[in-house]
Amino acid sequence: MMPSSSLTVRIAHQRACPACGDARCSDPAECLYLLTSRPWGDCFKCGGSGYAGEDSPLEIFCRYCLGSGLDEYAPGAITPDQISEGAKTRHAAFVAYLAALVSQRSAPLAVAA
């Protein structure tokens, strides 16, 4: 009889932020700054799909971009015409999401009298 061994599988159910790599950004303002101050394009590993390839059968999302489909490029390493429309759309969606989070967190709270 062969001894059994356990296999731990970690499944992420939510795509991660391309800037911090977490599903829930602890500092959305910092992530927003990083996303708007650097060029972002399609992830070179998954081609922008965000999904893991055949080389990672136990994972749903790409290990490199953590499901965002975006990869950060050095300034000057990529031109705007080299960035796909899909990457531009995904980038804009993350920027809009983070901007909404930042505005929610920075909204003044009313104090009851």
Short mmCIF file of C-alpha atoms in Angstrom, two decimals:
data_model
loop_
_atom_site.label_atom_id
_atom_site.label_comp_id
_atom_site.label_asym_id
_atom_site.label_seq_id
_atom_site.Cartn_x
_atom_site.Cartn_y
_atom_site.Cartn_z
CA MET A 1 0.00 0.00 0.00
CA MET A 2 1.43 3.39 -1.02
CA PRO A 3 1.39 6.24 1.47
CA SER A 4 -0.80 9.11 0.45
CA SER A 5 0.63 12.56 -0.01
CA SER A 6 -1.24 15.78 0.16
CA LEU A 7 -1.29 18.31 -2.63
CA THR A 8 -2.10 21.88 -1.74
CA VAL A 9 -3.73 23.87 -4.48
CA ARG A 10 -4.17 27.61 -4.11
CA ILE A 11 -6.85 29.03 -6.31
CA ALA A 12 -7.25 32.76 -6.69
CA HIS A 13 -10.81 33.68 -7.59
CA GLN A 14 -10.08 37.30 -8.37
CA ARG A 15 -7.59 38.91 -10.70
CA ALA A 16 -4.87 40.87 -8.95
CA CYS A 17 -3.98 44.52 -9.31
CA PRO A 18 -1.15 44.85 -11.83
CA ALA A 19 0.69 47.35 -9.63
CA CYS A 20 0.73 45.63 -6.21
CA GLY A 21 -0.19 42.05 -7.11
CA ASP A 22 -2.99 41.83 -4.54
CA ALA A 23 -6.67 41.26 -5.20
CA ARG A 24 -7.48 44.06 -2.74
CA CYS A 25 -5.03 46.94 -2.85
CA SER A 26 -3.93 48.08 0.59
CA ASP A 27 -2.93 51.47 -0.86
CA PRO A 28 -5.03 52.25 -3.95
CA ALA A 29 -3.46 55.72 -4.27
CA GLU A 30 0.02 54.21 -4.60
CA CYS A 31 -1.24 51.65 -7.14
CA LEU A 32 -2.97 54.42 -9.09
CA TYR A 33 0.27 56.40 -9.14
CA LEU A 34 2.23 53.37 -10.39
CA LEU A 35 -0.34 52.62 -13.11
CA THR A 36 -0.41 56.20 -14.38
CA SER A 37 3.30 57.00 -14.16
CA ARG A 38 4.69 54.07 -16.15
CA PRO A 39 3.87 52.41 -19.47
CA TRP A 40 1.85 49.19 -19.27
CA GLY A 41 1.26 46.66 -22.05
CA ASP A 42 0.23 43.06 -22.57
CA CYS A 43 1.84 40.50 -20.25
CA PHE A 44 4.61 38.79 -22.19
CA LYS A 45 3.88 35.42 -20.55
CA CYS A 46 0.12 35.08 -21.20
CA GLY A 47 -0.17 37.51 -24.11
CA GLY A 48 -2.59 39.68 -22.17
CA SER A 49 -5.24 37.03 -21.50
CA GLY A 50 -4.43 36.86 -17.79
CA TYR A 51 -4.91 33.10 -17.77
CA ALA A 52 -2.34 30.46 -16.92
CA GLY A 53 -1.03 28.42 -19.78
CA GLU A 54 -0.67 24.71 -20.23
CA ASP A 55 2.58 24.82 -18.25
CA SER A 56 0.57 25.67 -15.08
CA PRO A 57 -2.34 23.20 -15.05
CA LEU A 58 -3.20 23.81 -11.38
CA GLU A 59 -3.58 27.56 -11.70
CA ILE A 60 -6.30 29.69 -13.23
CA PHE A 61 -4.42 32.96 -13.66
CA CYS A 62 -0.99 33.71 -15.11
CA ARG A 63 1.78 33.57 -12.51
CA TYR A 64 3.57 36.55 -13.98
CA CYS A 65 0.76 39.14 -14.18
CA LEU A 66 -1.48 37.42 -11.59
CA GLY A 67 -4.44 37.64 -13.93
CA SER A 68 -4.31 41.33 -14.79
CA GLY A 69 -3.00 40.67 -18.29
CA LEU A 70 -0.73 43.70 -17.93
CA ASP A 71 3.01 44.05 -17.61
CA GLU A 72 4.96 47.14 -16.61
CA TYR A 73 7.51 48.40 -19.12
CA ALA A 74 10.47 50.68 -18.54
CA PRO A 75 9.89 54.24 -19.77
CA GLY A 76 10.88 54.39 -23.44
CA ALA A 77 10.88 50.58 -23.83
CA ILE A 78 7.46 50.57 -25.48
CA THR A 79 5.67 53.17 -27.56
CA PRO A 80 1.92 53.84 -27.41
CA ASP A 81 1.42 52.33 -30.87
CA GLN A 82 3.01 49.06 -29.66
CA ILE A 83 0.42 48.72 -26.87
CA SER A 84 -2.59 46.65 -27.94
CA GLU A 85 -6.13 48.01 -27.71
CA GLY A 86 -6.92 45.23 -25.24
CA ALA A 87 -4.09 46.31 -22.95
CA LYS A 88 -5.23 49.93 -23.19
CA THR A 89 -8.78 48.88 -22.26
CA ARG A 90 -7.64 46.73 -19.31
CA HIS A 91 -5.31 49.50 -18.13
CA ALA A 92 -8.10 52.10 -18.31
CA ALA A 93 -10.43 49.78 -16.35
CA PHE A 94 -7.87 49.32 -13.56
CA VAL A 95 -7.18 53.08 -13.45
CA ALA A 96 -10.93 53.84 -13.22
CA TYR A 97 -11.41 51.21 -10.49
CA LEU A 98 -8.50 52.54 -8.44
CA ALA A 99 -9.57 56.17 -8.94
CA ALA A 100 -13.01 55.26 -7.55
CA LEU A 101 -11.39 53.56 -4.54
CA VAL A 102 -9.18 56.56 -3.88
CA SER A 103 -12.11 58.98 -4.07
CA GLN A 104 -14.16 56.79 -1.69
CA ARG A 105 -11.34 56.66 0.84
CA SER A 106 -10.60 60.36 0.67
CA ALA A 107 -14.23 61.48 0.96
CA PRO A 108 -14.80 63.42 4.18
CA LEU A 109 -16.89 61.72 6.80
CA ALA A 110 -19.86 63.54 8.28
CA VAL A 111 -19.92 63.62 12.05
CA ALA A 112 -23.29 63.30 13.73
CA ALA A 113 -24.05 66.00 16.26
#
